[in-house]
Coordinates of N, CA and C in Angstrom, one line a residue:
M14 N 130.3 136.1 91.6 CA 129.2 135.9 92.5 C 128.6 137.3 92.9
A15 N 127.3 137.5 92.8 CA 126.7 138.8 93.1 C 126.7 138.9 94.6
S16 N 126.9 140.1 95.1 CA 126.8 140.3 96.6 C 125.4 140.5 97.0
S17 N 125.1 140.2 98.3 CA 123.8 140.3 98.8 C 123.4 141.8 98.9
P18 N 122.1 142.1 98.7 CA 121.7 143.5 98.8 C 121.9 144.0 100.2
R19 N 122.1 145.3 100.4 CA 122.2 145.9 101.7 C 121.0 145.7 102.5
P20 N 121.1 145.3 103.7 CA 119.9 145.1 104.6 C 119.3 146.4 104.9
G21 N 118.0 146.4 105.4 CA 117.4 147.6 105.8 C 118.1 148.2 107.0
P22 N 117.8 149.5 107.4 CA 118.6 150.2 108.4 C 118.3 149.6 109.8
I23 N 117.2 148.9 110.0 CA 116.9 148.4 111.3 C 116.5 146.9 111.1
Q24 N 117.3 146.0 111.8 CA 117.1 144.6 111.7 C 116.8 144.1 113.1
A25 N 115.8 143.2 113.3 CA 115.5 142.6 114.6 C 115.6 141.1 114.4
I26 N 116.5 140.5 115.2 CA 116.7 139.1 115.2 C 116.0 138.6 116.5
V27 N 114.8 138.0 116.3 CA 114.0 137.7 117.4 C 113.8 136.2 117.6
G28 N 114.1 135.7 118.8 CA 114.0 134.3 119.1 C 115.0 133.8 120.1
E29 N 114.8 132.6 120.6 CA 115.7 132.1 121.6 C 116.7 131.1 121.1
D30 N 116.6 130.7 119.9 CA 117.6 129.8 119.4 C 118.9 130.5 119.0
T31 N 119.9 130.3 119.8 CA 121.2 131.1 119.6 C 121.9 130.8 118.3
Y32 N 121.8 129.5 117.9 CA 122.4 129.1 116.6 C 121.8 129.8 115.5
L33 N 120.5 129.8 115.4 CA 119.8 130.5 114.3 C 120.0 132.0 114.4
A34 N 120.0 132.6 115.6 CA 120.3 134.0 115.8 C 121.7 134.4 115.3
E35 N 122.7 133.6 115.6 CA 124.0 133.9 115.1 C 124.2 133.8 113.6
E36 N 123.5 132.8 113.1 CA 123.5 132.6 111.6 C 122.9 133.8 110.9
A37 N 121.7 134.3 111.5 CA 121.1 135.4 110.9 C 121.9 136.7 111.0
L38 N 122.6 136.8 112.2 CA 123.5 138.0 112.4 C 124.6 138.0 111.4
E39 N 125.2 136.8 111.2 CA 126.3 136.7 110.2 C 125.9 137.1 108.8
R40 N 124.7 136.7 108.4 CA 124.1 137.1 107.1 C 123.9 138.6 107.0
V41 N 123.4 139.2 108.0 CA 123.1 140.6 108.0 C 124.5 141.4 108.0
L42 N 125.4 141.0 108.8 CA 126.7 141.7 108.8 C 127.5 141.5 107.5
A43 N 127.4 140.4 106.9 CA 128.1 140.2 105.6 C 127.5 141.1 104.6
A44 N 126.2 141.3 104.6 CA 125.5 142.1 103.6 C 125.7 143.6 103.9
A45 N 125.8 143.9 105.2 CA 125.8 145.3 105.6 C 127.2 145.9 105.5
I46 N 128.2 145.2 106.0 CA 129.6 145.8 106.1 C 130.7 144.9 105.5
G47 N 130.3 143.7 105.1 CA 131.3 142.8 104.5 C 132.2 142.2 105.5
A48 N 133.4 141.8 105.0 CA 134.3 141.0 105.8 C 135.2 141.9 106.7
D49 N 135.5 143.1 106.3 CA 136.4 144.0 107.1 C 135.6 144.7 108.1
R50 N 135.6 144.2 109.3 CA 134.8 144.7 110.4 C 135.5 145.4 111.5
E51 N 136.8 145.7 111.3 CA 137.6 146.3 112.4 C 137.0 147.6 112.9
E52 N 136.7 148.5 112.0 CA 136.2 149.8 112.4 C 134.7 149.9 112.2
A53 N 134.1 149.0 111.5 CA 132.7 149.1 111.0 C 131.7 148.5 112.0
L54 N 132.2 147.7 112.9 CA 131.3 146.9 113.8 C 131.4 147.4 115.2
R55 N 130.3 147.6 115.9 CA 130.2 148.0 117.3 C 129.2 147.1 118.0
V56 N 129.6 146.4 119.0 CA 128.7 145.5 119.8 C 128.4 146.1 121.1
L57 N 127.1 146.2 121.4 CA 126.6 146.7 122.7 C 125.7 145.6 123.4
Y58 N 125.5 145.8 124.7 CA 124.7 144.8 125.4 C 123.6 145.5 126.1
G59 N 122.4 145.0 125.9 CA 121.1 145.7 126.4 C 121.1 145.8 127.9
D60 N 121.7 144.9 128.6 CA 121.6 145.0 130.1 C 122.7 146.0 130.6
E61 N 123.5 146.6 129.7 CA 124.4 147.6 130.1 C 124.2 149.0 129.6
K62 N 123.2 149.1 128.7 CA 123.0 150.4 128.0 C 121.5 150.8 128.1
R63 N 121.2 152.0 127.7 CA 119.9 152.5 127.5 C 119.6 152.7 126.0
W64 N 118.3 152.9 125.7 CA 118.0 153.1 124.3 C 118.7 154.4 123.8
E65 N 118.7 155.4 124.6 CA 119.3 156.7 124.2 C 120.8 156.5 123.9
D66 N 121.5 155.6 124.6 CA 122.9 155.3 124.3 C 123.1 154.6 123.0
V67 N 122.2 153.7 122.7 CA 122.3 152.9 121.4 C 122.0 153.9 120.3
L68 N 121.0 154.8 120.4 CA 120.7 155.7 119.3 C 121.8 156.7 119.1
G69 N 122.5 157.1 120.2 CA 123.6 158.0 120.1 C 124.8 157.4 119.4
V70 N 125.1 156.2 119.6 CA 126.1 155.5 118.9 C 125.8 155.3 117.4
A71 N 124.5 155.0 117.2 CA 124.1 154.9 115.8 C 124.2 156.2 115.0
R72 N 123.9 157.3 115.7 CA 123.9 158.6 115.0 C 125.3 159.2 114.9
T73 N 126.3 158.7 115.7 CA 127.6 159.2 115.7 C 128.4 158.7 114.5
G74 N 128.9 159.5 113.6 CA 129.6 159.1 112.4 C 131.0 158.5 112.8
S75 N 131.6 157.9 111.7 CA 132.9 157.3 111.8 C 133.8 157.9 110.8
L76 N 135.1 158.2 111.2 CA 136.1 158.7 110.2 C 136.6 157.6 109.4
F77 N 136.5 156.3 109.9 CA 137.2 155.2 109.2 C 136.3 154.3 108.4
A78 N 135.0 154.3 108.6 CA 134.2 153.4 107.9 C 132.9 154.1 107.4
S79 N 132.7 153.9 106.1 CA 131.5 154.6 105.5 C 130.2 153.8 105.8
R80 N 130.3 152.5 106.0 CA 129.2 151.7 106.4 C 129.5 151.0 107.7
R81 N 128.5 151.1 108.6 CA 128.7 150.6 109.9 C 127.5 149.7 110.4
A82 N 127.8 148.9 111.3 CA 126.7 148.0 111.9 C 126.9 148.2 113.4
I83 N 125.7 148.4 114.1 CA 125.6 148.4 115.5 C 124.8 147.2 115.9
V84 N 125.4 146.3 116.7 CA 124.7 145.1 117.1 C 124.4 145.2 118.6
V85 N 123.2 145.1 119.0 CA 122.8 145.2 120.4 C 122.3 143.8 120.8
R86 N 123.1 143.1 121.5 CA 122.8 141.8 122.1 C 121.9 142.0 123.3
R87 N 121.0 141.0 123.6 CA 120.1 141.1 124.7 C 119.3 142.5 124.7
A88 N 118.9 142.8 123.5 CA 118.3 144.1 123.3 C 116.9 144.2 124.0
D89 N 116.3 143.1 124.3 CA 115.1 143.1 125.1 C 115.3 143.5 126.5
L90 N 116.5 143.7 127.0 CA 116.9 144.1 128.3 C 117.2 145.6 128.3
L91 N 117.2 146.3 127.2 CA 117.5 147.7 127.2 C 116.6 148.5 128.1
K92 N 117.2 149.4 128.8 CA 116.4 150.3 129.7 C 115.8 151.4 128.8
Y93 N 114.6 151.8 129.1 CA 113.9 152.8 128.3 C 113.3 153.9 129.1
A94 N 113.8 155.1 129.0 CA 113.2 156.2 129.7 C 112.3 156.9 128.7
N95 N 111.0 156.8 129.0 CA 110.0 157.5 128.2 C 110.3 158.9 128.0
A96 N 110.1 159.4 126.8 CA 110.3 160.8 126.5 C 109.3 161.6 127.1
P97 N 109.6 162.8 127.6 CA 108.6 163.7 128.1 C 107.5 164.0 127.1
K98 N 106.3 164.2 127.7 CA 105.1 164.4 126.8 C 105.2 165.5 125.8
D99 N 106.0 166.5 126.0 CA 106.1 167.6 125.1 C 107.2 167.4 124.0
E100 N 108.0 166.3 124.1 CA 109.0 166.0 123.2 C 108.7 164.7 122.4
E101 N 109.3 164.6 121.2 CA 109.1 163.4 120.5 C 109.9 162.2 121.1
D102 N 109.4 161.0 120.9 CA 110.0 159.8 121.4 C 111.3 159.6 120.6
P103 N 112.5 159.5 121.2 CA 113.7 159.4 120.4 C 113.8 158.1 119.6
V104 N 113.3 157.0 120.1 CA 113.3 155.8 119.3 C 112.4 155.9 118.1
E105 N 111.2 156.5 118.2 CA 110.3 156.7 117.1 C 111.0 157.7 116.1
V106 N 111.7 158.7 116.5 CA 112.4 159.6 115.6 C 113.4 158.9 114.8
Y107 N 114.2 158.0 115.5 CA 115.3 157.3 114.8 C 114.7 156.3 113.8
A108 N 113.6 155.6 114.2 CA 113.0 154.7 113.3 C 112.5 155.4 112.0
G109 N 112.0 156.6 112.2 CA 111.5 157.3 111.1 C 112.6 157.9 110.2
D110 N 113.8 158.1 110.8 CA 114.9 158.7 110.0 C 116.2 158.1 110.5
P111 N 116.5 156.9 110.1 CA 117.7 156.2 110.6 C 118.9 156.9 110.0
A112 N 120.0 156.7 110.7 CA 121.3 157.3 110.3 C 121.7 156.6 109.0
P113 N 122.2 157.4 108.0 CA 122.6 156.8 106.7 C 123.9 156.0 106.9
G114 N 124.0 154.9 106.2 CA 125.1 154.0 106.2 C 125.3 153.2 107.5
V115 N 124.2 153.2 108.3 CA 124.3 152.4 109.6 C 123.2 151.3 109.6
T116 N 123.6 150.1 109.9 CA 122.6 149.0 110.1 C 122.5 148.8 111.6
L117 N 121.4 149.0 112.2 CA 121.1 148.7 113.6 C 120.5 147.3 113.7
V118 N 121.3 146.4 114.4 CA 120.8 145.0 114.6 C 120.4 144.8 116.0
L119 N 119.2 144.5 116.3 CA 118.7 144.3 117.6 C 118.5 142.8 117.8
M120 N 119.2 142.2 118.7 CA 119.0 140.7 119.0 C 118.3 140.6 120.3
A121 N 117.1 140.0 120.2 CA 116.2 139.9 121.4 C 115.6 138.5 121.5
A122 N 115.6 137.9 122.6 CA 115.0 136.6 122.8 C 113.4 136.7 122.8
K123 N 113.0 137.6 123.6 CA 111.5 137.8 123.8 C 111.2 139.3 124.0
P124 N 111.2 140.1 123.0 CA 110.8 141.5 123.1 C 109.3 141.6 123.4
D125 N 109.0 142.6 124.2 CA 107.6 142.8 124.6 C 106.9 143.6 123.5
R126 N 106.3 143.0 122.5 CA 105.7 143.6 121.4 C 104.5 144.5 121.7
R127 N 104.0 144.5 122.9 CA 102.9 145.3 123.3 C 103.3 146.7 123.8
R128 N 104.6 146.8 124.2 CA 105.0 148.1 124.8 C 106.0 148.8 123.9
N129 N 106.1 150.1 124.1 CA 107.1 150.9 123.4 C 108.5 150.6 124.1
P130 N 109.5 150.7 123.3 CA 109.7 151.0 121.9 C 109.5 149.9 121.0
W131 N 109.4 148.6 121.5 CA 109.3 147.5 120.6 C 108.1 147.6 119.7
K132 N 107.0 148.0 120.2 CA 105.8 148.1 119.4 C 106.0 149.0 118.2
K133 N 106.7 150.1 118.3 CA 107.0 151.0 117.2 C 108.1 150.4 116.3
L134 N 109.2 149.9 116.9 CA 110.3 149.5 116.1 C 110.0 148.3 115.2
L135 N 109.3 147.3 115.8 CA 109.1 146.1 115.0 C 108.2 146.3 113.8
T136 N 107.4 147.4 113.7 CA 106.6 147.7 112.5 C 107.5 148.3 111.4
R137 N 108.7 148.8 111.8 CA 109.6 149.4 110.8 C 110.8 148.6 110.5
A138 N 111.1 147.6 111.3 CA 112.3 146.8 111.2 C 112.1 145.6 110.3
T139 N 113.1 145.0 109.8 CA 113.1 143.7 109.1 C 113.3 142.7 110.2
I140 N 112.3 141.8 110.4 CA 112.3 140.8 111.5 C 112.9 139.5 110.9
L141 N 113.9 139.0 111.6 CA 114.5 137.7 111.3 C 114.2 136.7 112.4
D142 N 113.5 135.7 112.1 CA 113.1 134.7 113.1 C 114.2 133.8 113.5
A143 N 114.4 133.7 114.9 CA 115.4 132.8 115.4 C 114.7 132.0 116.5
S144 N 113.4 131.7 116.3 CA 112.7 130.9 117.3 C 113.0 129.4 117.1
H145 N 112.9 128.6 118.1 CA 113.2 127.2 118.0 C 112.3 126.6 117.0
K146 N 112.8 125.8 116.1 CA 112.1 125.1 115.1 C 111.6 123.7 115.6
K147 N 110.4 123.3 115.2 CA 109.9 122.0 115.7 C 109.3 121.3 114.5
G148 N 109.2 120.0 114.6 CA 108.5 119.2 113.6 C 109.0 119.4 112.2
R149 N 108.1 119.6 111.2 CA 108.5 119.7 109.8 C 109.4 120.9 109.6
A150 N 109.2 122.0 110.3 CA 110.1 123.2 110.1 C 111.5 122.8 110.5
L151 N 111.7 122.1 111.5 CA 113.1 121.6 111.9 C 113.7 120.7 110.9
R152 N 112.9 119.8 110.4 CA 113.4 118.8 109.4 C 113.8 119.6 108.1
A153 N 112.9 120.5 107.7 CA 113.2 121.3 106.5 C 114.5 122.1 106.7
H154 N 114.7 122.7 107.8 CA 115.9 123.5 108.1 C 117.1 122.6 108.1
V155 N 117.1 121.5 108.7 CA 118.2 120.6 108.7 C 118.6 120.1 107.3
E156 N 117.6 119.7 106.5 CA 117.8 119.3 105.2 C 118.4 120.4 104.3
A157 N 117.9 121.6 104.5 CA 118.5 122.8 103.7 C 120.0 123.0 104.2
E158 N 120.3 122.9 105.4 CA 121.6 123.1 105.9 C 122.6 122.0 105.4
L159 N 122.1 120.8 105.2 CA 122.9 119.7 104.7 C 123.2 119.8 103.2
R160 N 122.4 120.5 102.5 CA 122.6 120.6 101.1 C 123.8 121.4 100.7

């Protein structure tokens, strides 16, 4: 069986359906780091960290894992300190030059797409939809799951 291609360096799982979000997360992690996740996986929570903390963890290398995944749950609650006018925005810098071998997975129910950093990140990220399905979309999803 062929393995899934490696996901892009920034993945955004957006939506309020936790089942779909966890399903998408599992697919991303399986493709990014495989089954051995002991040293390769780091989980952070947006209501406990700042954007700068997340980017620092992503940029810090590991002695034990060549491929890593950083999962940020509740990423829409990350605190963001705007960069001073004379410096580059650290989130924009990371999005333009992500750390090699790292997949940053941002899980957010309702990110504000009008404001930074989401405005910039979502243009460069692979977006995985985890919104509630209704009507025909729900029926098609259930039928596909049952196959």
